[in-house]
Structures are given as C-alpha cells and as structure tokens.
JSON list of C-alpha atoms in Angstrom, two decimals:
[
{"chain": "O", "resi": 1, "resn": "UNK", "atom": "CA", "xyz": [1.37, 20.17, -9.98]},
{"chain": "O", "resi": 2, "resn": "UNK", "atom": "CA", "xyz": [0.89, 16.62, -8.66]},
{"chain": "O", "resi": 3, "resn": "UNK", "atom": "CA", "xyz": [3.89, 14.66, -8.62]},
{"chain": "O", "resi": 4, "resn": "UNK", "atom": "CA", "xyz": [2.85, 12.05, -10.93]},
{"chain": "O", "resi": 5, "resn": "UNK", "atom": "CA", "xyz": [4.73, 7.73, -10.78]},
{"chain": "O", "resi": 6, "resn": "UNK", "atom": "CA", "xyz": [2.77, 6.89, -13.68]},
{"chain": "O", "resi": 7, "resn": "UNK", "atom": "CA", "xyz": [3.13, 2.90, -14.92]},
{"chain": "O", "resi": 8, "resn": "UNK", "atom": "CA", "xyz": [1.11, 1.29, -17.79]},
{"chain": "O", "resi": 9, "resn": "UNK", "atom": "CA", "xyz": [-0.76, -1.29, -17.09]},
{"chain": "O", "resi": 10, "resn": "UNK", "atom": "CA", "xyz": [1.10, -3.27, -19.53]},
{"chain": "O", "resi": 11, "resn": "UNK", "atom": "CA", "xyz": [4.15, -3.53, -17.93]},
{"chain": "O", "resi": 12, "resn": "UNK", "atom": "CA", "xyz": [5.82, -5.04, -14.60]},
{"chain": "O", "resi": 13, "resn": "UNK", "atom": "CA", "xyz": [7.93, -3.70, -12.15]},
{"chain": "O", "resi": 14, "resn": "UNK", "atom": "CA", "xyz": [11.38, -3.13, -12.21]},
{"chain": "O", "resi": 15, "resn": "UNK", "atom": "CA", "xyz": [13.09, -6.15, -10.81]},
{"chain": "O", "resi": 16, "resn": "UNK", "atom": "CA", "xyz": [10.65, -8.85, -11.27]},
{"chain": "O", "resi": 17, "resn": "UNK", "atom": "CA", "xyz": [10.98, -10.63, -14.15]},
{"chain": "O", "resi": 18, "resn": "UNK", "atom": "CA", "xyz": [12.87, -8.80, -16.74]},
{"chain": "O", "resi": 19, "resn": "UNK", "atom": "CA", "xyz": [12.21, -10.95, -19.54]},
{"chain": "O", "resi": 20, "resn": "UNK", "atom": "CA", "xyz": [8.35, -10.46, -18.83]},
{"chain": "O", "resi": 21, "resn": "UNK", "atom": "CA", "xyz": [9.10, -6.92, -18.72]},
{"chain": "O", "resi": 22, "resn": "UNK", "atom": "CA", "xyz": [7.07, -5.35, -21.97]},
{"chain": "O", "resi": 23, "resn": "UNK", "atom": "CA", "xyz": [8.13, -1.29, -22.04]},
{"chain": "O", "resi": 24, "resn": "UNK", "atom": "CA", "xyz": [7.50, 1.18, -19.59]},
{"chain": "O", "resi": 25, "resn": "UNK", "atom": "CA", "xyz": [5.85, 4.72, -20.30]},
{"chain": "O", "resi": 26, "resn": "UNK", "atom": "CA", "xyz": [6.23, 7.16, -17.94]},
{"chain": "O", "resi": 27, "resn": "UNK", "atom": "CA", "xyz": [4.91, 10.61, -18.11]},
{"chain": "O", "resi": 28, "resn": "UNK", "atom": "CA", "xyz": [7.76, 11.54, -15.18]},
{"chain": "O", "resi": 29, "resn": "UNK", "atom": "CA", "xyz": [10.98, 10.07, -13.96]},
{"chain": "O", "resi": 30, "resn": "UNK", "atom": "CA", "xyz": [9.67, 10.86, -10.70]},
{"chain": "O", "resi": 31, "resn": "UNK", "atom": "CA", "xyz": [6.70, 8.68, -9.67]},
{"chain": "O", "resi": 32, "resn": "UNK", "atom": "CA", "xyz": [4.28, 6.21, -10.96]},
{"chain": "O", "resi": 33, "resn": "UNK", "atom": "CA", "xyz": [0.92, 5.09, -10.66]},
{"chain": "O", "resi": 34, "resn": "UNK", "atom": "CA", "xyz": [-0.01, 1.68, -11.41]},
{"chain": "O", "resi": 35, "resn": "UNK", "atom": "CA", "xyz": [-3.59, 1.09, -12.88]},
{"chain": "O", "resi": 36, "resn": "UNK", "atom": "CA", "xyz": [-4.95, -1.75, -11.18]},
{"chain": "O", "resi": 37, "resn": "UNK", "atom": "CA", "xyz": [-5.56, -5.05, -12.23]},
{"chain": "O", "resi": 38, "resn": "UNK", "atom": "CA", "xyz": [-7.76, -7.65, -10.85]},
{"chain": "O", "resi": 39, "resn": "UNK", "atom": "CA", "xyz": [-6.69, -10.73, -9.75]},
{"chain": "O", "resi": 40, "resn": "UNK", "atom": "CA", "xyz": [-10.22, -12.79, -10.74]},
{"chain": "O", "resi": 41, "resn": "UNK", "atom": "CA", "xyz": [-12.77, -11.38, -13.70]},
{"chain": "O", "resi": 42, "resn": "UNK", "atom": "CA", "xyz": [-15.42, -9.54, -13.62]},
{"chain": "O", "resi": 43, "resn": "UNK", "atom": "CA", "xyz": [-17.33, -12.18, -13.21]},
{"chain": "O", "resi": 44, "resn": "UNK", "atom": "CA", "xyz": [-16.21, -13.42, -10.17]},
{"chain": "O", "resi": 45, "resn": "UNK", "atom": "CA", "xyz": [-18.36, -13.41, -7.54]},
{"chain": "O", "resi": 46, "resn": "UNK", "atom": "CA", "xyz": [-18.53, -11.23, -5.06]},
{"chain": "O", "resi": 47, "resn": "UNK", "atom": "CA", "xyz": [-20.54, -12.98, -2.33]},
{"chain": "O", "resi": 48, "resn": "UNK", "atom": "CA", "xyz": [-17.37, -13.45, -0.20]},
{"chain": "O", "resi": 49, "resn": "UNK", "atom": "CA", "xyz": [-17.61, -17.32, -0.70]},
{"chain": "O", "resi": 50, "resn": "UNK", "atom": "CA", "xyz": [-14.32, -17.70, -2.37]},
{"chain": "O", "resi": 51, "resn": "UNK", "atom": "CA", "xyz": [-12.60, -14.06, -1.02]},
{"chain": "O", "resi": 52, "resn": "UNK", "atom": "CA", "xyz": [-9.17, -14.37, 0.58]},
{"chain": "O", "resi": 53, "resn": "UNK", "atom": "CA", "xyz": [-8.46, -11.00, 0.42]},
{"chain": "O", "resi": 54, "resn": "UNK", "atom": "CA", "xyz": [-8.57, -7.98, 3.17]},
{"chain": "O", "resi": 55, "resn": "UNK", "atom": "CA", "xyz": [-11.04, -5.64, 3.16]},
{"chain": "O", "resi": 56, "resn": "UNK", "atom": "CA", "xyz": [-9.71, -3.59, 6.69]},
{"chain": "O", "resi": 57, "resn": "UNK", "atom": "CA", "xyz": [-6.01, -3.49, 5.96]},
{"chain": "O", "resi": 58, "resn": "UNK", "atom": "CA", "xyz": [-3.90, -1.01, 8.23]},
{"chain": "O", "resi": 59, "resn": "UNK", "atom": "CA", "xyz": [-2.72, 1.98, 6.87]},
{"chain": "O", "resi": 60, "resn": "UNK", "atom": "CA", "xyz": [1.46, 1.85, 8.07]},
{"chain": "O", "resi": 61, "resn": "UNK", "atom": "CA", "xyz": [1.51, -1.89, 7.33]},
{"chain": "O", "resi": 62, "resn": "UNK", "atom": "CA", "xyz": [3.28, -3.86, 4.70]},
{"chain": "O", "resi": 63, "resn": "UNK", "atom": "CA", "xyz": [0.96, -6.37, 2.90]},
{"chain": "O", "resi": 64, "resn": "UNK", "atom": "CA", "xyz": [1.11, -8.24, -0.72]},
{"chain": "O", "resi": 65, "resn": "UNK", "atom": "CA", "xyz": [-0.39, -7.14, -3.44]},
{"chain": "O", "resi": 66, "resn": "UNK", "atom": "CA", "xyz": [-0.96, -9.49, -6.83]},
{"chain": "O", "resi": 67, "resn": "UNK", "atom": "CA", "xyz": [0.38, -7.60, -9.75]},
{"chain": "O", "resi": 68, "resn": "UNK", "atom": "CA", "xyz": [-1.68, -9.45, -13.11]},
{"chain": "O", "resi": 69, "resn": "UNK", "atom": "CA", "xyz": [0.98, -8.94, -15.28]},
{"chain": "O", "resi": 70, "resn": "UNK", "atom": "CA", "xyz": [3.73, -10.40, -13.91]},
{"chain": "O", "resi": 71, "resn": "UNK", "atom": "CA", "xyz": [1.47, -13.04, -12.20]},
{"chain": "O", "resi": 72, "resn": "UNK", "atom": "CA", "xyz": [3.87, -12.13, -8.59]},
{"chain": "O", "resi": 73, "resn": "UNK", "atom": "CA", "xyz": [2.92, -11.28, -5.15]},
{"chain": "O", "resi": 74, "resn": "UNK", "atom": "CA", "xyz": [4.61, -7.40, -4.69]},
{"chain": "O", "resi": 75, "resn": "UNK", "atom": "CA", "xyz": [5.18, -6.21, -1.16]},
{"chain": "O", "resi": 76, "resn": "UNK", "atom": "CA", "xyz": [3.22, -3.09, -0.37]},
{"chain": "O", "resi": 77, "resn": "UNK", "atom": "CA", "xyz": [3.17, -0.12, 1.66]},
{"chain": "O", "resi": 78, "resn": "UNK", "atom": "CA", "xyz": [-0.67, 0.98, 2.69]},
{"chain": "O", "resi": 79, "resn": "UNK", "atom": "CA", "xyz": [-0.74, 4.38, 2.50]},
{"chain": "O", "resi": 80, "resn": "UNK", "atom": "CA", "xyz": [-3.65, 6.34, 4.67]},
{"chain": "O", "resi": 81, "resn": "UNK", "atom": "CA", "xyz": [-6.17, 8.61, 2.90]},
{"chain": "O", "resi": 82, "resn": "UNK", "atom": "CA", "xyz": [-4.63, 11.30, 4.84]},
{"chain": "O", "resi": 83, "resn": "UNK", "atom": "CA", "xyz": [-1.73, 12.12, 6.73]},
{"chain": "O", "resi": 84, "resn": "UNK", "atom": "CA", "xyz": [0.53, 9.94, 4.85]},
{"chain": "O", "resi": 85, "resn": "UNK", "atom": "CA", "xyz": [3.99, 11.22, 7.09]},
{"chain": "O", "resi": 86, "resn": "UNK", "atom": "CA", "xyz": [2.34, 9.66, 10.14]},
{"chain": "O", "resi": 87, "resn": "UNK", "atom": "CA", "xyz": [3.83, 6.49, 8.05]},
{"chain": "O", "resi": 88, "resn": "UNK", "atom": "CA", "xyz": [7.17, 7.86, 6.81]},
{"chain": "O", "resi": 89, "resn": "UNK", "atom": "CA", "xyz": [5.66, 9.20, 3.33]},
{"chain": "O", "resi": 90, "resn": "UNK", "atom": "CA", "xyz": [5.72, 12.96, 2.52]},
{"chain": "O", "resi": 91, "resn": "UNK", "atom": "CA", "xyz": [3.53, 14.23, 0.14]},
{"chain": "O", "resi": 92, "resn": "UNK", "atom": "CA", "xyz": [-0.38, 13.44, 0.14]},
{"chain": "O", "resi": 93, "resn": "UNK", "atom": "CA", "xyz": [-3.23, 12.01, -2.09]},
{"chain": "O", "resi": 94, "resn": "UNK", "atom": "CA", "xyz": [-2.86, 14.87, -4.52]},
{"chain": "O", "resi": 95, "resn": "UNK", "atom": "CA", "xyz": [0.65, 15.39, -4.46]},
{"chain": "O", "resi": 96, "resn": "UNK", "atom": "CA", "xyz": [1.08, 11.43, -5.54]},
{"chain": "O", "resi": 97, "resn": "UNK", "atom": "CA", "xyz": [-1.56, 11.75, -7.85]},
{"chain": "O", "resi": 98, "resn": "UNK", "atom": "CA", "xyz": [-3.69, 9.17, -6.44]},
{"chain": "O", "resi": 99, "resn": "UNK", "atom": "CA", "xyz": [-6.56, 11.63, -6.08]},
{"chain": "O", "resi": 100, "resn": "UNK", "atom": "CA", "xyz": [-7.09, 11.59, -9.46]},
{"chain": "O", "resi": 101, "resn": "UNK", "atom": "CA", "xyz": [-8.13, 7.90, -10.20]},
{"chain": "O", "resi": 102, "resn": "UNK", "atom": "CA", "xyz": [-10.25, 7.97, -7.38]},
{"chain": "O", "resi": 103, "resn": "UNK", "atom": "CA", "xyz": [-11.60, 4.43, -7.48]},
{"chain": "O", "resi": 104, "resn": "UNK", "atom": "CA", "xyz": [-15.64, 4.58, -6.65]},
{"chain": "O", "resi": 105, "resn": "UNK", "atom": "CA", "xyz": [-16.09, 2.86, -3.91]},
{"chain": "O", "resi": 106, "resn": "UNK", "atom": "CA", "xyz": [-14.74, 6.36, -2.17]},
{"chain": "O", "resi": 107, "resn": "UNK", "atom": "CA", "xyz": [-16.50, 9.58, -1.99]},
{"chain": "O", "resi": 108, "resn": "UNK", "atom": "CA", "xyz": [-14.45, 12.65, -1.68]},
{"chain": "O", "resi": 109, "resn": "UNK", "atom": "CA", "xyz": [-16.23, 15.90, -0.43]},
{"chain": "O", "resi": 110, "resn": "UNK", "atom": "CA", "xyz": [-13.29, 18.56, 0.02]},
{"chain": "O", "resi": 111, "resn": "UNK", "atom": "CA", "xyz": [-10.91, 16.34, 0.50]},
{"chain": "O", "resi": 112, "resn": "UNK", "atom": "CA", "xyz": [-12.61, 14.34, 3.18]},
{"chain": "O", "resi": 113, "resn": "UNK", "atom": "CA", "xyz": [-12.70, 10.95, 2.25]},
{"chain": "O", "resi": 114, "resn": "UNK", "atom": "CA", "xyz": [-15.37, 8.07, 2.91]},
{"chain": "O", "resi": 115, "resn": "UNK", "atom": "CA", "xyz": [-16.99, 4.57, 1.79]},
{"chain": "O", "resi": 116, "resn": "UNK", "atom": "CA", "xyz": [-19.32, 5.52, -1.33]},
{"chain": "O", "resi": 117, "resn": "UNK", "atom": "CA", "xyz": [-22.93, 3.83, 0.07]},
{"chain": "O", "resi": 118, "resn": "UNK", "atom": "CA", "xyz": [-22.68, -0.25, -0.50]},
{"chain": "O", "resi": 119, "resn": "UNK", "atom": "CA", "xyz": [-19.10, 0.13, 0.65]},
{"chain": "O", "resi": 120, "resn": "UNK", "atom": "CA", "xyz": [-19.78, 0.27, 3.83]},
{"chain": "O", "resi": 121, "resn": "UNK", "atom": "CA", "xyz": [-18.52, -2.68, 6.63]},
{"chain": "O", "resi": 122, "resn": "UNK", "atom": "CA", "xyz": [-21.19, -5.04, 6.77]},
{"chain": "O", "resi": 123, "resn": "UNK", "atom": "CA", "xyz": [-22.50, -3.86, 2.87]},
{"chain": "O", "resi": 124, "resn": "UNK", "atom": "CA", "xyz": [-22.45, -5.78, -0.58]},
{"chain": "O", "resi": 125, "resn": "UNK", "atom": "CA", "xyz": [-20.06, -4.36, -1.82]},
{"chain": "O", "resi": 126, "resn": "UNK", "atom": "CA", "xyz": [-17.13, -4.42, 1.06]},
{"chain": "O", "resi": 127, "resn": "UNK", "atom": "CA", "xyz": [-15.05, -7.07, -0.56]},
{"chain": "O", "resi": 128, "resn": "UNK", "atom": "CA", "xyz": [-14.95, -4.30, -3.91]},
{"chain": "O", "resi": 129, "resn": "UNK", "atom": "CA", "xyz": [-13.07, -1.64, -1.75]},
{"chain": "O", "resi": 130, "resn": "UNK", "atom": "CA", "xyz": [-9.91, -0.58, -3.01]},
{"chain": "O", "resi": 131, "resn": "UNK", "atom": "CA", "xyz": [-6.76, 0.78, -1.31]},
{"chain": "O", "resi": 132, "resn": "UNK", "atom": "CA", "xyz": [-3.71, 3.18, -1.68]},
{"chain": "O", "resi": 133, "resn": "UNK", "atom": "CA", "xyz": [-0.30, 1.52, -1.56]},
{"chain": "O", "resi": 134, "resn": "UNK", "atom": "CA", "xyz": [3.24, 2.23, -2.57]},
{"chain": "O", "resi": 135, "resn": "UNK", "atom": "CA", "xyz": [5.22, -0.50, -4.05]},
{"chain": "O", "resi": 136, "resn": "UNK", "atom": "CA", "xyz": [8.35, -1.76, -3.37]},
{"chain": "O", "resi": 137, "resn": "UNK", "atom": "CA", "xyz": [9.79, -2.34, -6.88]},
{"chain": "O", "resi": 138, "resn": "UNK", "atom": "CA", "xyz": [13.01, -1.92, -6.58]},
{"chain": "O", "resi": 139, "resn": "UNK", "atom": "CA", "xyz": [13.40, 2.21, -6.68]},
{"chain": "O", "resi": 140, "resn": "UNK", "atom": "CA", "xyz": [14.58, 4.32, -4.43]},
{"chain": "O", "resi": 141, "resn": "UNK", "atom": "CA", "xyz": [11.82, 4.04, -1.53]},
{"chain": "O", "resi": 142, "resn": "UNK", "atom": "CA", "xyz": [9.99, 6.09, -0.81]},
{"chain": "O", "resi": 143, "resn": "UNK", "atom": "CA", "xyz": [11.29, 8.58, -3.11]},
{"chain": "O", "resi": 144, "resn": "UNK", "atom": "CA", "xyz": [10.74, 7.08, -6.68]},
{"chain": "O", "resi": 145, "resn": "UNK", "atom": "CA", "xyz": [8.98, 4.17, -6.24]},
{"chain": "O", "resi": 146, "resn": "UNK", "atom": "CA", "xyz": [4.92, 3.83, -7.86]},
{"chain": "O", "resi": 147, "resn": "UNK", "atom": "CA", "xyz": [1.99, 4.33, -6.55]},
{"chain": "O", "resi": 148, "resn": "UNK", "atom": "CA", "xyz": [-1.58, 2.75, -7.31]},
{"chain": "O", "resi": 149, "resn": "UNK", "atom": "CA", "xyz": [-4.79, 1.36, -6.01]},
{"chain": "O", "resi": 150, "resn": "UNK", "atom": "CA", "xyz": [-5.03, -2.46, -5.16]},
{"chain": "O", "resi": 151, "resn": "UNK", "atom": "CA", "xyz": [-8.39, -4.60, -4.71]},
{"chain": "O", "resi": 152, "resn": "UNK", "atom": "CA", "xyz": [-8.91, -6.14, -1.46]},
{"chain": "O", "resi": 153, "resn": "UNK", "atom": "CA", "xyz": [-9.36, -9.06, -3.03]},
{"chain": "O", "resi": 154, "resn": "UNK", "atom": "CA", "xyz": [-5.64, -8.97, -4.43]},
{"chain": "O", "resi": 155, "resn": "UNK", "atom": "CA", "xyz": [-3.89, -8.44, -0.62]},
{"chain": "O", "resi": 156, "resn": "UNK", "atom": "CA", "xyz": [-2.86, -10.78, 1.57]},
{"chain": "O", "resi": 157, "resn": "UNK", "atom": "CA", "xyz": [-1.03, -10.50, 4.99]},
{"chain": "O", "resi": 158, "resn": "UNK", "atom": "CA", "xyz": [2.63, -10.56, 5.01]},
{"chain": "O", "resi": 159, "resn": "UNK", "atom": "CA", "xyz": [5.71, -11.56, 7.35]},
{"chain": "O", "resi": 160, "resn": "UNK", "atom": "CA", "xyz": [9.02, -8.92, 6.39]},
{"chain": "O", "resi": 161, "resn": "UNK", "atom": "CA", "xyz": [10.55, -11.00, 9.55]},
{"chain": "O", "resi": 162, "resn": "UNK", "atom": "CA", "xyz": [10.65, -14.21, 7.35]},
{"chain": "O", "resi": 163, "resn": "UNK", "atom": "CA", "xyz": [14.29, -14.89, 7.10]},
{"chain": "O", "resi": 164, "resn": "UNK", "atom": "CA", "xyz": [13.53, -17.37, 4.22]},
{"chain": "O", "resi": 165, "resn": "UNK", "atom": "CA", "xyz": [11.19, -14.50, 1.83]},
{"chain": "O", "resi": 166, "resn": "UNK", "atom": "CA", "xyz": [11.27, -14.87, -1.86]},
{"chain": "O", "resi": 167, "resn": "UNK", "atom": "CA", "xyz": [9.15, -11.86, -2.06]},
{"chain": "O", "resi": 168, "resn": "UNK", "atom": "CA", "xyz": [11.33, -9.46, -4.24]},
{"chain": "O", "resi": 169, "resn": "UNK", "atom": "CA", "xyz": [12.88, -6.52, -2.74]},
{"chain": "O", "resi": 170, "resn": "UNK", "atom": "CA", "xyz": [12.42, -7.56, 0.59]},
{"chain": "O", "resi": 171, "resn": "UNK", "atom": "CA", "xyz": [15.68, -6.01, 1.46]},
{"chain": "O", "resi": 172, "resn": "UNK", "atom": "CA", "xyz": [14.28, -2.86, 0.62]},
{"chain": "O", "resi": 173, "resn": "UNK", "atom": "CA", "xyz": [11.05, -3.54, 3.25]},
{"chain": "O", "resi": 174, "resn": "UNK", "atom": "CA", "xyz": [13.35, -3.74, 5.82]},
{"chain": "O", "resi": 175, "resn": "UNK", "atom": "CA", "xyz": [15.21, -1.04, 5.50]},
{"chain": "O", "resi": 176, "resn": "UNK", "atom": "CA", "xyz": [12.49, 1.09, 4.95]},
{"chain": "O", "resi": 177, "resn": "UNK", "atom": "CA", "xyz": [10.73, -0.07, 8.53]},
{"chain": "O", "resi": 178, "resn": "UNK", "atom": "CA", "xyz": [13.82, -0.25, 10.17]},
{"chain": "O", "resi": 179, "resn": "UNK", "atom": "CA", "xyz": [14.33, 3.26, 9.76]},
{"chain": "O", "resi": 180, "resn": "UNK", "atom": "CA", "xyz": [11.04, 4.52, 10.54]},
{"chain": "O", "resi": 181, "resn": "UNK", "atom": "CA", "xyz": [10.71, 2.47, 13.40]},
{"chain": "O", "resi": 182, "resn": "UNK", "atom": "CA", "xyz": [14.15, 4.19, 14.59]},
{"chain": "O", "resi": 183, "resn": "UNK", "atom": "CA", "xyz": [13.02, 7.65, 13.62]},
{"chain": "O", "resi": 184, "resn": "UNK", "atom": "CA", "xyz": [9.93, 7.32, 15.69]},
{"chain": "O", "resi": 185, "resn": "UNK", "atom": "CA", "xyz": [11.63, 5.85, 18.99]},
{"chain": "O", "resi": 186, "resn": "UNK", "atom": "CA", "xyz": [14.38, 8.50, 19.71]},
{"chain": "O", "resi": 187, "resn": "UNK", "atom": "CA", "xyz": [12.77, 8.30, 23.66]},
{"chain": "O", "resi": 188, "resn": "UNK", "atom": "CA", "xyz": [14.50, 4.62, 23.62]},
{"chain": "O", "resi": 189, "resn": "UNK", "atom": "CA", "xyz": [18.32, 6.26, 23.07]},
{"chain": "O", "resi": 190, "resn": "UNK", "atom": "CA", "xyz": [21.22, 4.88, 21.46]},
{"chain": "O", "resi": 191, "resn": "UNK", "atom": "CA", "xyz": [21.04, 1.48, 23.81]},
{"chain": "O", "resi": 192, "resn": "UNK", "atom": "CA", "xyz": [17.28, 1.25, 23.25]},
{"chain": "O", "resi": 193, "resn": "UNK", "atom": "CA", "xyz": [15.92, -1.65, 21.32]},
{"chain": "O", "resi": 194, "resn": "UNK", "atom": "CA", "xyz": [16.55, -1.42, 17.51]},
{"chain": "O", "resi": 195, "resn": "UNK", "atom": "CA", "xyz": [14.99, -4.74, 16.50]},
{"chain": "O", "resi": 196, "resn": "UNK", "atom": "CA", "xyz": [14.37, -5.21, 12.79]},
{"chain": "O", "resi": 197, "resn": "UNK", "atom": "CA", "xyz": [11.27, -6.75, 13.44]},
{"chain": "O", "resi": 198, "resn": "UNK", "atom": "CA", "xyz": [8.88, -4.32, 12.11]},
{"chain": "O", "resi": 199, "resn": "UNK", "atom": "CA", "xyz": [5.67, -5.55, 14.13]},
{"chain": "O", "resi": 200, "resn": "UNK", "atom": "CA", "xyz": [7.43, -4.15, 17.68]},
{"chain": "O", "resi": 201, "resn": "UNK", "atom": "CA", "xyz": [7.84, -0.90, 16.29]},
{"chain": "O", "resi": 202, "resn": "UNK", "atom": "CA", "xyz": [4.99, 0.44, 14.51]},
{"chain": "O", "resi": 203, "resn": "UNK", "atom": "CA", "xyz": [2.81, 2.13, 17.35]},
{"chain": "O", "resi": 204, "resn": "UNK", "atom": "CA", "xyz": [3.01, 5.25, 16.08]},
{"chain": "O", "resi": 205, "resn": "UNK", "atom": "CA", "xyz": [0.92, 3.87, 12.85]},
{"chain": "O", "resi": 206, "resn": "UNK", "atom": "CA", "xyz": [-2.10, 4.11, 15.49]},
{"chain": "O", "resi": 207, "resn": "UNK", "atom": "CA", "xyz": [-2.39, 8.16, 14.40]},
{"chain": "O", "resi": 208, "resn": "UNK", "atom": "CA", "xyz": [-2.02, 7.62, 10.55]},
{"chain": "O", "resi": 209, "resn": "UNK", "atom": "CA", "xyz": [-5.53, 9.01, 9.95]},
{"chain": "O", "resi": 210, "resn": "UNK", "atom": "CA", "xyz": [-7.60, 10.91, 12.70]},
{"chain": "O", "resi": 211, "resn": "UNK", "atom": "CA", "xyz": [-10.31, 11.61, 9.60]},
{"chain": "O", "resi": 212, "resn": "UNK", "atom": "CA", "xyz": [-13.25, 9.81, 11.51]},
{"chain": "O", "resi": 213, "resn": "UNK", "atom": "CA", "xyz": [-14.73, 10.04, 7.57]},
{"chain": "O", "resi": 214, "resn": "UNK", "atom": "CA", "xyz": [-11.60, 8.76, 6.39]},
{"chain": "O", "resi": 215, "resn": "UNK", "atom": "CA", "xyz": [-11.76, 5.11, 5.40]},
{"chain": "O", "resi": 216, "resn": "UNK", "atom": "CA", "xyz": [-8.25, 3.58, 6.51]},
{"chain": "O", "resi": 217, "resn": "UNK", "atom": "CA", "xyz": [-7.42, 3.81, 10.04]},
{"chain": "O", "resi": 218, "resn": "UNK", "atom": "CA", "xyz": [-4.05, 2.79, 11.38]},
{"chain": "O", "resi": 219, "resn": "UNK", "atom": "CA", "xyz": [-4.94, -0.10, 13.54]},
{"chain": "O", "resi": 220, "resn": "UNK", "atom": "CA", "xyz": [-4.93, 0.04, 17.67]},
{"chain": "O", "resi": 221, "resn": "UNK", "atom": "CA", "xyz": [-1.51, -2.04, 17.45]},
{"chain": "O", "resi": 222, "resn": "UNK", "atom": "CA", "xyz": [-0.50, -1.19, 14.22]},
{"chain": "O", "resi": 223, "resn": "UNK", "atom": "CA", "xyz": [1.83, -4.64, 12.60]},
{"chain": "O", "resi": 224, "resn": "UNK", "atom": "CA", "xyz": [3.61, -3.13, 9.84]},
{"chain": "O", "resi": 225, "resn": "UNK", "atom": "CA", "xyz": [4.42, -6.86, 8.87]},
{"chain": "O", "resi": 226, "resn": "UNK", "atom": "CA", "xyz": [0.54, -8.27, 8.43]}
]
C-alpha cells in the first residue's frame, strides 16, 4: 500500500500563514500530496514570452515552488523519477503515491518514465512539464512532510546559503543538506570539510537517475541550492 501525504488543495502548509490556513484533510498522518495549482490561468500563454520558470530543474536540488493558496514561495526538494535515495529520500514514486496522479506530460511504460510527445526539449509544450518535489513545510523532513507535482512555470532557483532568507523553514533546508552532504562524504573524515553550503556538496546528485528514459537527471555538478 502506497504511503499516501495527501493535502487538499484548499489548504496551506503548516507554518505559513496560519490565519490563511482553511482545514486540512488527510487520508494519513503519514504523508501528503499536494494537488497542484498554477501560478497563471489557463489562459496564459504558453509561447515562453512571459515564462520565468524552469523547465530542466535538477533532481537533488532545492528550488521554490509558488503554492496558489497561500500566495508564498515554498522551498522544495526535486525528487528524481527514480532512485529517489540517490538524494536522501527512501521510498519511490509508488511508495509516495506520486505515481498515481501522474501528470500527462509523462508516459509511464512499466515503470519507465519519459516526456509524453510535445514534451519533449525543444517541443510546444516544454514549458507545461511538471515535476516531483517534497516540501519543506515545516514536518519532520523527510519523514512526514508532502509530496506533489509543481509546474515549471511555478519554480524558480533558490540560494539556502542566503543568510538573510525569509523563505519559511529554511532552517529545516539546511539541516536536511547538511546532513546528506555529510552522509555522502565519509572519504573526507572527521577534519574534512563540513561546510553548510549545500552547492559544494551535492556531487553525488550526478547518479540520481541513470533511467536514460527517465525525464529528470541529476545535473553534471549537481547545486542543491539553484
């Protein structure tokens, strides 16, 4: 059975807000998945004219995500279609329950995962793509925190080193890349550098997906902070 971090679309994460926090409706105390919302209409356009967004993010990397409700930039964890440990996540697609609300600009043929056609880099509909990402909401992460599927026209690049962040929870980022980064890097010993800067420590993100089908690839020098 999936383990499911289901969130209504009606309400806001936990931390942000609390007075513009409606009621949440969980179907498990466990995990959460956050329907998306779009940041512009449907009738925006999609020409690329006006897009800020990222349609190539890195899996392993912390970005911002626009949540509609709460009108606030969330940061995010993007996940890989596969092989989400490579980025300090157990579980996978299925067992988050992200599989389920497949978004369709993905095809899935036995669990191998690729652009649905118009998806494709260089094709109309690349700035539509949609990604995987973990919030950081204020739960215990990884452990409790939601899950859901963000536009690439709602992320944007983000800086955990910014001393001066209002993003909320960035405590939480930290911490969270701080320890993977000293997980990964037991080769540097107790005396080796453990710099909280995320974006010197995140080259094992390279080897989040080895899927050549699989749409997110950890980038060549993986920057878990952009």
């Amino acid at each position: 059975m999936p383990e499911d971090r289901y969130l209504s679309s009606t309400t806001t994460p936990a931390g942000v807000g609390a007075q513009r926090i409606a009621h949440i409706l969980t179907r498990s105390s466990q995990r959460r998945t956050r329907h998306r919302h779009r940041r512009y209409g449907d009738n925006r356009s999609t020409n690329g004219e006006d897009f800020e967004g990222i349609t190539n993010p890195d899996a392993g990397s912390v970005y911002l995500a626009f949540w509609g409700k709460s009108k606030d930039w969330l940061a995010v964890l993007l996940l890989p279609m596969q092989n989400l440990p490579s980025v300090g996540i157990s579980g996978s697609m299925e067992s988050l329950g992200l599989a389920e609300v497949l978004p369709k600009c993905y095809c899935n043929e036995q669990g191998n995962f690729s652009w649905a056609e118009g998806y494709n880099d260089g094709e109309s509909l690349v700035t539509e793509r949609e990604f995987p990402v973990m919030y950081f909401d204020g739960q215990n992460f990884p452990a409790k925190s939601a899950v859901g599927w963000v536009s690439a026209r709602d992320l944007r690049h983000f800086d955990a080193t910014n001393k001066n962040s209002l993003v909320p929870h960035i405590q939480s980022v930290r911490k969270f890349l701080k320890a993977r980064a000293e997980k990964r890097s037991p080769e540097q010993g107790v005396d080796g550098p453990k710099s909280e800067a995320p974006d010197t420590t995140e080259r094992s993100s390279r080897v989040a997906n080895n899927n050549p089908l699989t749409p997110l690839k950890a980038s060549q020098n993986s920057d878990a902070g952009s």
